[in-house]
Amino acid sequence: MRLSVWEGTKQGVARDISTIARLAAKDLRLEIRSKAVTIATLFFSAIVLVILALAIGPEQQFLRNGAAGALWVALAFAGVTAASQSYQHELEDGAFEQLLLYPIGRATVFLGKLAANWCFMVLLAVILVPLCGALFGASFAQNPGLLASTIALGTLGFALIGTFYAALTANLRARESLLPVLMFPVVVPVLLAAVSATSEIVQSGNLTLARDWLRLLTGFDLIYLVLCTALYGVVVEE
Amino acid sequence: MSLEPTTKPVSAVSLQNISKRYGDNVILADVNLALSPGKTVLLWGSNGAGKTTLLKLIASRLRPSAGQAQVFGLDVLQDAAFVREHVCYAPVLGGFYGSLTGRENLELARHFYGATADALEAALARVGLNNAQGQLVRRYSSGMKKRLALAKVHLSGAALWLLDEPYASLDESGKALVDDLLQEAKRERRTVIVASHDLARAYALSDAAVYIDQGRLYARSPAAVSPFQPAPREAVGNHAP
């Protein structure tokens, strides 16, 4: 009996993971076909980085000091746009309503959309990091493992809050302006920890401090993961 | 304490004093309905009468403001996740991703409903979309989208079908397809609620009809207001005005 319960749980978990993967693949496929978010966010992020580099001036030390902050500003702005747009395909033709009528859990829907948004932000970061390095003269390649962890955890935190709040504002007429207003106060701890960890890795090389910031970032992500997953069902109900 | 509930057959749909309000706007008012399993019921009424709201409420998409709703004995609020395993709701329009092909949309549905690959092929063939399965849904006509929705219903294997205007946008062969599906549902003892303005057609395949007006439900056949002759009907529930 114990074995069959365990087998049932295992099958249920495997099915949920498969559903999450399908939902994420669906969102990424929709984005690959429309390219709307990719073009808008890439262009926007690149412009942000160029403007910030120009504003700081030619002094190499100042530029290097501002590199981590500039990278996360570009990622944050792009992340808001991506989160906001991630529900556009859903709202067309009532597809999201149908998605919510399928026999799948609300948490599964949230995790599927989160996975897609996170993948998108990580890919964006992969493009922006070398661009930022070139514009700001910063070496992001010193500790690639630690930097990759920081970007993965920072973008995860951002995607968590973005996916959650985008669902909350998806049906509102003023969603484009409301989303950042609601999101940024909540995302501040994630951004603070991500910028600080990146800054320690790129500039001062104090890896112990960087790891401390990463632990804090992991803590924030876990809290947001539990809260957002649990509350998503309430947010999407009518 | 009575032992009666355990011996009473479970209704496919049971609505008790259901109301739905948006602020002061009353969409459904004190709706009562008991529908036996395996029956097909026509839900008719004018635009804005509350048909779609009622169907969405039964499908567990909307929360009632008051009252109790059950599907096969499962509460639509407390057991919503289980209710969705037994219900397939086909909306008036859309419900699909325009930038995915018809097949990709159905593949998603197949996975969510746990249907087989053969069932998907059968559903596509049944609705006549075999040749258009690779097209993006945004390039489909309204009739093709409706056929895709019917394919999803066919694929779902759900015990309760909620069809919102199934005949809308369809040509004669499409309408005949809906008729076939309704007859098949009856043979397979599925319960179906058809909200339709194509009264003669839908009523001919229904076991009963309920009329909805300003959010209130009445046991009334369209024959009362239409010129066509009704067939004898079997009582399938009780409806309180």
Short mmCIF file of C-alpha atoms in Angstrom, two decimals:
data_model
loop_
_atom_site.label_atom_id
_atom_site.label_comp_id
_atom_site.label_asym_id
_atom_site.label_seq_id
_atom_site.Cartn_x
_atom_site.Cartn_y
_atom_site.Cartn_z
CA MET A 1 0.00 0.00 0.00
CA ARG A 2 2.77 2.39 0.94
CA LEU A 3 4.48 1.60 -2.33
CA SER A 4 1.38 2.37 -4.37
CA VAL A 5 0.91 5.72 -2.61
CA TRP A 6 4.56 6.52 -3.32
CA GLU A 7 4.17 5.41 -6.94
CA GLY A 8 1.04 7.55 -7.28
CA THR A 9 2.82 10.59 -5.85
CA LYS A 10 5.78 10.00 -8.14
CA GLN A 11 3.52 9.77 -11.18
CA GLY A 12 1.65 12.91 -10.13
CA VAL A 13 4.89 14.86 -9.71
CA ALA A 14 6.22 13.59 -13.05
CA ARG A 15 2.97 14.62 -14.73
CA ASP A 16 3.10 18.11 -13.13
CA ILE A 17 6.72 18.58 -14.24
CA SER A 18 5.79 17.51 -17.75
CA THR A 19 2.85 19.97 -17.74
CA ILE A 20 5.10 22.80 -16.51
CA ALA A 21 7.58 22.01 -19.29
CA ARG A 22 4.81 22.03 -21.91
CA LEU A 23 3.41 25.33 -20.67
CA ALA A 24 6.87 26.91 -20.71
CA ALA A 25 7.58 25.50 -24.17
CA LYS A 26 4.25 26.89 -25.36
CA ASP A 27 5.11 30.40 -24.11
CA LEU A 28 8.60 30.28 -25.60
CA ARG A 29 7.23 29.01 -28.93
CA LEU A 30 4.69 31.85 -28.98
CA GLU A 31 7.52 34.32 -28.35
CA ILE A 32 9.80 32.78 -30.98
CA ARG A 33 6.97 33.17 -33.52
CA SER A 34 5.99 36.74 -32.63
CA LYS A 35 9.42 38.02 -31.46
CA ALA A 36 7.53 41.01 -30.04
CA VAL A 37 9.06 40.89 -26.56
CA THR A 38 12.52 39.84 -27.74
CA ILE A 39 12.94 42.76 -30.11
CA ALA A 40 11.44 45.33 -27.71
CA THR A 41 13.43 44.24 -24.66
CA LEU A 42 16.75 43.71 -26.44
CA PHE A 43 16.60 47.08 -28.12
CA PHE A 44 15.45 48.80 -24.95
CA SER A 45 18.10 47.16 -22.74
CA ALA A 46 20.88 47.97 -25.18
CA ILE A 47 19.78 51.61 -25.30
CA VAL A 48 19.70 51.77 -21.49
CA LEU A 49 23.23 50.42 -21.28
CA VAL A 50 24.55 52.84 -23.92
CA ILE A 51 22.87 55.84 -22.27
CA LEU A 52 24.19 54.92 -18.83
CA ALA A 53 27.71 54.41 -20.21
CA LEU A 54 27.58 57.80 -21.92
CA ALA A 55 26.19 59.48 -18.79
CA ILE A 56 28.96 58.11 -16.56
CA GLY A 57 31.64 59.41 -18.93
CA PRO A 58 34.94 58.11 -20.21
CA GLU A 59 36.64 57.58 -16.81
CA GLN A 60 37.36 53.82 -16.73
CA GLN A 61 37.17 53.47 -12.94
CA PHE A 62 33.73 55.13 -12.76
CA LEU A 63 32.52 53.00 -15.63
CA ARG A 64 33.70 49.78 -13.96
CA ASN A 65 32.05 50.84 -10.68
CA GLY A 66 28.74 51.37 -12.44
CA ALA A 67 28.79 48.17 -14.50
CA ALA A 68 26.89 45.90 -12.08
CA GLY A 69 24.19 48.51 -11.44
CA ALA A 70 23.77 49.25 -15.16
CA LEU A 71 23.43 45.56 -15.99
CA TRP A 72 20.64 45.06 -13.46
CA VAL A 73 18.86 48.29 -14.42
CA ALA A 74 18.76 47.05 -18.03
CA LEU A 75 17.62 43.59 -16.91
CA ALA A 76 14.98 45.03 -14.58
CA PHE A 77 13.42 47.28 -17.21
CA ALA A 78 13.48 44.48 -19.77
CA GLY A 79 12.03 42.10 -17.19
CA VAL A 80 9.02 44.37 -16.56
CA THR A 81 8.32 44.57 -20.29
CA ALA A 82 8.69 40.81 -20.68
CA ALA A 83 6.42 40.07 -17.71
CA SER A 84 3.76 42.46 -18.95
CA GLN A 85 3.83 41.03 -22.46
CA SER A 86 3.84 37.41 -21.29
CA TYR A 87 0.06 37.57 -20.76
CA GLN A 88 -0.71 39.25 -24.09
CA HIS A 89 -0.92 35.96 -25.99
CA GLU A 90 -3.04 34.54 -23.19
CA LEU A 91 -5.58 37.33 -23.36
CA GLU A 92 -6.04 37.06 -27.14
CA ASP A 93 -9.18 35.09 -27.92
CA GLY A 94 -9.74 33.98 -24.32
CA ALA A 95 -6.93 31.43 -24.34
CA PHE A 96 -6.03 32.02 -20.70
CA GLU A 97 -9.57 31.38 -19.58
CA GLN A 98 -9.49 28.05 -21.40
CA LEU A 99 -6.12 27.26 -19.86
CA LEU A 100 -7.67 27.75 -16.43
CA LEU A 101 -10.51 25.39 -17.34
CA TYR A 102 -8.20 22.47 -18.10
CA PRO A 103 -7.78 19.93 -15.30
CA ILE A 104 -4.41 21.30 -14.24
CA GLY A 105 -3.48 23.04 -11.01
CA ARG A 106 -3.16 26.81 -10.77
CA ALA A 107 0.32 26.37 -9.27
CA THR A 108 1.32 24.35 -12.35
CA VAL A 109 0.13 27.16 -14.62
CA PHE A 110 2.13 29.67 -12.58
CA LEU A 111 5.29 27.55 -12.60
CA GLY A 112 4.97 27.02 -16.37
CA LYS A 113 4.74 30.75 -17.05
CA LEU A 114 7.50 31.41 -14.52
CA ALA A 115 9.81 28.92 -16.27
CA ALA A 116 9.24 30.64 -19.61
CA ASN A 117 9.82 34.13 -18.21
CA TRP A 118 12.92 32.98 -16.36
CA CYS A 119 14.37 31.32 -19.47
CA PHE A 120 13.74 34.52 -21.38
CA MET A 121 15.48 36.68 -18.77
CA VAL A 122 18.47 34.35 -18.55
CA LEU A 123 18.85 34.44 -22.34
CA LEU A 124 18.60 38.21 -22.23
CA ALA A 125 21.30 38.31 -19.55
CA VAL A 126 23.56 36.10 -21.68
CA ILE A 127 23.38 38.76 -24.41
CA LEU A 128 23.58 41.78 -22.10
CA VAL A 129 26.53 40.66 -19.95
CA PRO A 130 29.15 40.81 -22.75
CA LEU A 131 27.59 44.02 -24.08
CA CYS A 132 27.81 45.56 -20.61
CA GLY A 133 31.37 44.28 -20.25
CA ALA A 134 32.37 45.94 -23.52
CA LEU A 135 30.63 49.26 -22.81
CA PHE A 136 31.76 49.60 -19.18
CA GLY A 137 35.18 47.98 -19.47
CA ALA A 138 34.27 45.51 -16.74
CA SER A 139 35.49 41.95 -16.65
CA PHE A 140 32.51 39.71 -16.01
CA ALA A 141 34.57 36.60 -16.70
CA GLN A 142 36.58 36.59 -13.45
CA ASN A 143 34.31 34.20 -11.57
CA PRO A 144 31.95 32.77 -14.16
CA GLY A 145 30.37 30.21 -11.83
CA LEU A 146 29.51 32.76 -9.17
CA LEU A 147 28.35 35.29 -11.74
CA ALA A 148 26.13 32.68 -13.43
CA SER A 149 24.59 31.80 -10.03
CA THR A 150 23.95 35.49 -9.30
CA ILE A 151 22.29 36.03 -12.66
CA ALA A 152 20.26 32.83 -12.37
CA LEU A 153 19.01 33.66 -8.86
CA GLY A 154 18.50 37.38 -9.54
CA THR A 155 16.51 36.78 -12.72
CA LEU A 156 14.54 34.02 -10.98
CA GLY A 157 13.47 36.44 -8.23
CA PHE A 158 12.57 39.04 -10.82
CA ALA A 159 10.65 36.53 -12.97
CA LEU A 160 8.77 35.26 -9.89
CA ILE A 161 7.46 38.68 -8.97
CA GLY A 162 6.95 39.71 -12.59
CA THR A 163 4.90 36.63 -13.46
CA PHE A 164 2.78 37.00 -10.35
CA TYR A 165 2.03 40.71 -10.67
CA ALA A 166 1.53 40.50 -14.43
CA ALA A 167 -1.31 38.04 -13.76
CA LEU A 168 -2.77 40.45 -11.23
CA THR A 169 -2.76 43.35 -13.69
CA ALA A 170 -3.37 41.39 -16.91
CA ASN A 171 -7.03 42.35 -17.19
CA LEU A 172 -6.59 45.99 -16.23
CA ARG A 173 -6.61 48.74 -18.80
CA ALA A 174 -3.70 50.54 -17.11
CA ARG A 175 -1.59 47.39 -16.76
CA GLU A 176 1.49 48.86 -18.49
CA SER A 177 1.77 51.64 -15.93
CA LEU A 178 0.50 49.71 -12.92
CA LEU A 179 2.82 46.72 -13.24
CA PRO A 180 6.10 48.55 -12.46
CA VAL A 181 4.41 50.53 -9.68
CA LEU A 182 3.32 47.31 -7.98
CA MET A 183 6.39 45.27 -8.85
CA PHE A 184 9.37 47.45 -8.05
CA PRO A 185 8.76 47.95 -4.30
CA VAL A 186 8.55 44.17 -3.89
CA VAL A 187 11.48 43.39 -6.12
CA VAL A 188 13.86 45.82 -4.38
CA PRO A 189 15.37 43.19 -2.02
CA VAL A 190 16.12 40.92 -5.00
CA LEU A 191 17.67 43.74 -7.02
CA LEU A 192 19.69 44.96 -4.02
CA ALA A 193 21.12 41.51 -3.37
CA ALA A 194 21.76 40.83 -7.07
CA VAL A 195 23.50 44.18 -7.69
CA SER A 196 25.60 43.82 -4.53
CA ALA A 197 26.66 40.25 -5.36
CA THR A 198 27.49 41.19 -8.98
CA SER A 199 29.40 44.24 -7.81
CA GLU A 200 31.50 42.17 -5.38
CA ILE A 201 32.27 39.62 -8.11
CA VAL A 202 33.15 42.12 -10.83
CA GLN A 203 34.88 44.91 -8.89
CA SER A 204 36.25 44.14 -5.48
CA GLY A 205 36.60 40.39 -5.85
CA ASN A 206 35.36 39.85 -2.28
CA LEU A 207 33.85 36.45 -2.97
CA THR A 208 32.92 35.75 0.65
CA LEU A 209 30.69 38.83 0.66
CA ALA A 210 29.34 37.89 -2.77
CA ARG A 211 28.38 34.44 -1.44
CA ASP A 212 26.63 36.05 1.54
CA TRP A 213 24.56 38.17 -0.85
CA LEU A 214 23.80 35.04 -2.86
CA ARG A 215 22.52 33.26 0.24
CA LEU A 216 20.25 36.21 0.93
CA LEU A 217 19.10 36.16 -2.70
CA THR A 218 18.32 32.43 -2.42
CA GLY A 219 16.27 33.16 0.70
CA PHE A 220 14.26 35.87 -1.05
CA ASP A 221 13.66 33.59 -4.03
CA LEU A 222 12.41 30.77 -1.83
CA ILE A 223 10.04 33.06 0.05
CA TYR A 224 8.68 34.56 -3.17
CA LEU A 225 8.42 31.12 -4.79
CA VAL A 226 6.26 29.78 -1.96
CA LEU A 227 4.11 32.92 -1.65
CA CYS A 228 3.56 33.53 -5.36
CA THR A 229 2.81 29.86 -6.12
CA ALA A 230 0.35 29.62 -3.23
CA LEU A 231 -1.43 32.90 -4.03
CA TYR A 232 -1.57 32.59 -7.82
CA GLY A 233 -4.85 30.69 -7.72
CA VAL A 234 -6.50 33.53 -5.81
CA VAL A 235 -5.16 36.10 -8.26
CA VAL A 236 -6.50 34.40 -11.40
CA GLU A 237 -9.94 33.50 -10.01
CA GLU A 238 -12.93 35.63 -10.93
CA MET B 1 -29.20 12.65 10.28
CA SER B 2 -30.68 10.86 7.34
CA LEU B 3 -29.28 8.05 5.30
CA GLU B 4 -31.11 9.31 2.25
CA PRO B 5 -28.24 11.28 0.64
CA THR B 6 -26.10 8.16 0.38
CA THR B 7 -28.82 6.23 -1.42
CA LYS B 8 -29.91 9.11 -3.68
CA PRO B 9 -28.39 9.06 -7.17
CA VAL B 10 -25.87 11.84 -7.72
CA SER B 11 -27.00 14.60 -10.09
CA ALA B 12 -24.70 15.49 -12.95
CA VAL B 13 -25.36 19.14 -12.14
CA SER B 14 -27.02 20.43 -9.04
CA LEU B 15 -27.53 24.15 -8.49
CA GLN B 16 -29.18 25.39 -5.33
CA ASN B 17 -30.18 29.05 -4.99
CA ILE B 18 -27.25 30.18 -7.10
CA SER B 19 -26.72 33.90 -7.55
CA LYS B 20 -23.99 35.79 -9.33
CA ARG B 21 -23.52 39.52 -8.95
CA TYR B 22 -20.96 42.01 -10.16
CA GLY B 23 -21.48 44.93 -7.79
CA ASP B 24 -25.15 45.87 -8.12
CA ASN B 25 -25.47 44.07 -11.43
CA VAL B 26 -27.31 40.78 -10.89
CA ILE B 27 -26.38 38.25 -13.58
CA LEU B 28 -27.93 35.12 -12.01
CA ALA B 29 -30.68 35.24 -9.41
CA ASP B 30 -31.66 32.32 -7.22
CA VAL B 31 -31.07 29.65 -9.85
CA ASN B 32 -32.03 26.05 -9.09
CA LEU B 33 -31.36 23.12 -11.36
CA ALA B 34 -31.00 19.36 -10.99
CA LEU B 35 -29.77 17.53 -14.05
CA SER B 36 -29.53 13.75 -14.23
CA PRO B 37 -26.45 12.10 -15.76
CA GLY B 38 -26.66 11.21 -19.43
CA LYS B 39 -29.17 13.90 -20.35
CA THR B 40 -28.90 16.66 -22.92
CA VAL B 41 -30.46 19.96 -21.98
CA LEU B 42 -31.02 23.02 -24.12
CA LEU B 43 -30.34 26.30 -22.34
CA TRP B 44 -31.96 29.13 -24.21
CA GLY B 45 -32.65 32.79 -23.73
CA SER B 46 -31.90 36.17 -25.21
CA ASN B 47 -28.46 37.79 -25.38
CA GLY B 48 -27.25 38.83 -21.94
CA ALA B 49 -29.75 36.60 -20.15
CA GLY B 50 -26.94 34.83 -18.24
CA LYS B 51 -26.35 31.66 -20.28
CA THR B 52 -22.56 31.97 -20.52
CA THR B 53 -22.25 33.01 -16.88
CA LEU B 54 -24.22 29.95 -15.85
CA LEU B 55 -22.06 27.64 -17.96
CA LYS B 56 -18.84 29.18 -16.62
CA LEU B 57 -20.11 28.82 -13.10
CA ILE B 58 -20.83 25.13 -13.62
CA ALA B 59 -17.37 24.77 -15.19
CA SER B 60 -15.90 26.20 -11.94
CA ARG B 61 -14.47 29.24 -13.73
CA LEU B 62 -16.70 31.68 -11.85
CA ARG B 63 -17.47 31.73 -8.16
CA PRO B 64 -21.14 32.04 -7.25
CA SER B 65 -21.99 35.04 -5.07
CA ALA B 66 -24.46 32.87 -3.16
CA GLY B 67 -25.82 29.33 -3.24
CA GLN B 68 -24.31 25.95 -3.83
CA ALA B 69 -23.25 24.34 -7.09
CA GLN B 70 -22.24 20.71 -7.50
CA VAL B 71 -21.06 18.68 -10.46
CA PHE B 72 -21.35 14.90 -10.00
CA GLY B 73 -21.56 15.57 -6.26
CA LEU B 74 -18.41 17.70 -6.23
CA ASP B 75 -18.61 21.27 -5.01
CA VAL B 76 -17.50 23.71 -7.72
CA LEU B 77 -15.70 25.84 -5.13
CA GLN B 78 -14.19 23.32 -2.72
CA ASP B 79 -13.45 20.63 -5.29
CA ALA B 80 -12.85 22.84 -8.34
CA ALA B 81 -9.75 20.90 -9.42
CA PHE B 82 -11.72 17.62 -9.46
CA VAL B 83 -14.74 19.24 -11.14
CA ARG B 84 -12.50 20.31 -14.03
CA GLU B 85 -11.54 16.68 -14.61
CA HIS B 86 -15.17 15.90 -15.47
CA VAL B 87 -16.16 19.03 -17.38
CA CYS B 88 -15.30 20.38 -20.80
CA TYR B 89 -16.49 23.89 -21.62
CA ALA B 90 -16.45 25.06 -25.24
CA PRO B 91 -16.83 28.85 -25.42
CA VAL B 92 -18.70 30.79 -28.11
CA LEU B 93 -15.47 31.95 -29.72
CA GLY B 94 -11.80 31.22 -29.46
CA GLY B 95 -10.08 29.80 -26.46
CA PHE B 96 -7.02 28.93 -28.54
CA TYR B 97 -3.61 30.46 -29.11
CA GLY B 98 -3.61 32.23 -32.45
CA SER B 99 0.14 31.86 -32.94
CA LEU B 100 0.03 28.09 -32.48
CA THR B 101 -1.25 25.70 -35.12
CA GLY B 102 -4.50 23.85 -34.68
CA ARG B 103 -2.56 20.69 -33.97
CA GLU B 104 -0.28 22.38 -31.41
CA ASN B 105 -3.33 23.73 -29.59
CA LEU B 106 -4.90 20.28 -29.54
CA GLU B 107 -1.61 18.69 -28.45
CA LEU B 108 -1.72 20.90 -25.35
CA ALA B 109 -5.33 19.89 -24.70
CA ARG B 110 -4.44 16.24 -25.23
CA HIS B 111 -1.71 16.44 -22.61
CA PHE B 112 -3.90 18.26 -20.09
CA TYR B 113 -6.77 15.81 -20.51
CA GLY B 114 -4.43 12.81 -20.51
CA ALA B 115 -5.77 11.62 -23.88
CA THR B 116 -3.89 9.38 -26.28
CA ALA B 117 -2.21 10.38 -29.54
CA ASP B 118 -4.75 8.23 -31.39
CA ALA B 119 -7.59 10.16 -29.77
CA LEU B 120 -6.08 13.39 -31.10
CA GLU B 121 -5.89 12.02 -34.64
CA ALA B 122 -9.46 10.78 -34.33
CA ALA B 123 -10.67 14.17 -33.08
CA LEU B 124 -8.97 16.02 -35.95
CA ALA B 125 -10.43 13.62 -38.49
CA ARG B 126 -13.86 13.81 -36.88
CA VAL B 127 -14.13 17.60 -37.23
CA GLY B 128 -12.59 17.66 -40.71
CA LEU B 129 -9.47 19.64 -39.82
CA ASN B 130 -6.89 17.11 -40.96
CA ASN B 131 -5.75 19.28 -43.84
CA ALA B 132 -5.69 22.49 -41.81
CA GLN B 133 -4.05 21.13 -38.67
CA GLY B 134 -0.68 22.70 -39.54
CA GLN B 135 -2.08 26.21 -40.04
CA LEU B 136 -1.81 28.90 -37.37
CA VAL B 137 -5.15 29.29 -35.62
CA ARG B 138 -5.16 33.04 -36.25
CA ARG B 139 -5.54 32.18 -39.94
CA TYR B 140 -8.55 29.95 -39.25
CA SER B 141 -12.04 31.14 -40.10
CA SER B 142 -14.61 31.37 -37.30
CA GLY B 143 -16.11 28.08 -38.46
CA MET B 144 -12.72 26.34 -38.36
CA LYS B 145 -12.11 27.67 -34.84
CA LYS B 146 -15.47 26.28 -33.84
CA ARG B 147 -14.55 22.90 -35.33
CA LEU B 148 -11.29 23.00 -33.38
CA ALA B 149 -13.27 23.66 -30.20
CA LEU B 150 -15.47 20.65 -31.02
CA ALA B 151 -12.33 18.56 -31.54
CA LYS B 152 -11.19 19.59 -28.06
CA VAL B 153 -14.53 18.56 -26.59
CA HIS B 154 -14.33 15.22 -28.41
CA LEU B 155 -10.78 14.74 -27.14
CA SER B 156 -11.53 15.64 -23.54
CA GLY B 157 -13.46 12.50 -22.69
CA ALA B 158 -15.31 14.64 -20.11
CA ALA B 159 -18.54 13.34 -18.63
CA LEU B 160 -20.15 16.79 -18.77
CA TRP B 161 -20.02 18.94 -21.90
CA LEU B 162 -20.93 22.60 -21.70
CA LEU B 163 -21.38 23.88 -25.24
CA ASP B 164 -21.83 27.61 -25.67
CA GLU B 165 -23.43 28.33 -29.05
CA PRO B 166 -22.02 25.20 -30.74
CA TYR B 167 -23.83 25.92 -34.03
CA ALA B 168 -22.62 29.51 -34.34
CA SER B 169 -20.36 30.26 -37.34
CA LEU B 170 -20.73 26.76 -38.74
CA ASP B 171 -21.83 25.79 -42.23
CA GLU B 172 -24.43 23.07 -42.76
CA SER B 173 -21.87 20.25 -42.57
CA GLY B 174 -20.49 21.77 -39.37
CA LYS B 175 -23.96 21.92 -37.86
CA ALA B 176 -24.51 18.29 -38.84
CA LEU B 177 -21.22 17.50 -37.07
CA VAL B 178 -22.54 19.10 -33.87
CA ASP B 179 -25.71 17.03 -34.21
CA ASP B 180 -23.60 13.88 -34.60
CA LEU B 181 -21.53 14.76 -31.55
CA LEU B 182 -24.65 15.38 -29.48
CA GLN B 183 -26.11 12.03 -30.53
CA GLU B 184 -22.80 10.33 -29.76
CA ALA B 185 -22.73 12.01 -26.34
CA LYS B 186 -26.20 10.63 -25.67
CA ARG B 187 -25.14 7.13 -26.67
CA GLU B 188 -22.11 7.37 -24.41
CA ARG B 189 -24.29 8.61 -21.52
CA ARG B 190 -22.53 11.96 -21.32
CA THR B 191 -24.38 14.91 -19.86
CA VAL B 192 -24.59 17.93 -22.14
CA ILE B 193 -25.82 21.47 -21.65
CA VAL B 194 -26.22 23.28 -24.95
CA ALA B 195 -26.65 27.03 -24.86
CA SER B 196 -27.95 27.92 -28.29
CA HIS B 197 -30.02 30.31 -30.35
CA ASP B 198 -30.48 27.60 -32.99
CA LEU B 199 -33.51 26.45 -31.06
CA ALA B 200 -35.18 24.01 -33.45
CA ARG B 201 -31.96 22.14 -34.11
CA ALA B 202 -30.71 21.99 -30.53
CA TYR B 203 -34.11 21.21 -29.05
CA ALA B 204 -34.61 18.29 -31.42
CA LEU B 205 -31.60 16.59 -29.81
CA SER B 206 -32.33 17.60 -26.22
CA ASP B 207 -34.13 15.74 -23.48
CA ALA B 208 -35.35 18.96 -21.91
CA ALA B 209 -35.09 22.71 -22.19
CA VAL B 210 -34.59 25.46 -19.67
CA TYR B 211 -35.19 29.10 -20.41
CA ILE B 212 -33.13 31.82 -18.81
CA ASP B 213 -34.31 35.39 -18.59
CA GLN B 214 -32.61 38.17 -16.62
CA GLY B 215 -30.67 35.58 -14.65
CA ARG B 216 -33.69 33.50 -13.69
CA LEU B 217 -34.21 29.94 -14.86
CA TYR B 218 -37.56 28.53 -16.03
CA ALA B 219 -38.55 25.06 -17.24
CA ARG B 220 -39.84 26.13 -20.62
CA SER B 221 -39.39 24.64 -24.06
CA PRO B 222 -38.80 26.86 -27.06
CA ALA B 223 -41.95 25.33 -28.57
CA ALA B 224 -43.90 27.71 -26.36
CA VAL B 225 -42.60 30.62 -28.39
CA SER B 226 -41.49 28.93 -31.63
CA PRO B 227 -43.63 27.61 -34.46
CA PHE B 228 -42.04 24.17 -34.62
CA GLN B 229 -43.64 21.13 -33.03
CA PRO B 230 -41.82 19.74 -30.00
CA ALA B 231 -41.12 16.07 -29.50
CA PRO B 232 -42.27 14.48 -26.21
CA ARG B 233 -39.80 15.26 -23.48
CA GLU B 234 -38.59 13.43 -20.43
CA ALA B 235 -38.36 15.35 -17.17
CA VAL B 236 -34.74 15.71 -16.15
CA GLY B 237 -34.81 18.08 -13.25
CA ASN B 238 -36.59 20.69 -11.29
CA HIS B 239 -36.26 24.35 -12.00
CA ALA B 240 -37.42 27.11 -9.77
CA PRO B 241 -38.40 30.43 -11.23
#
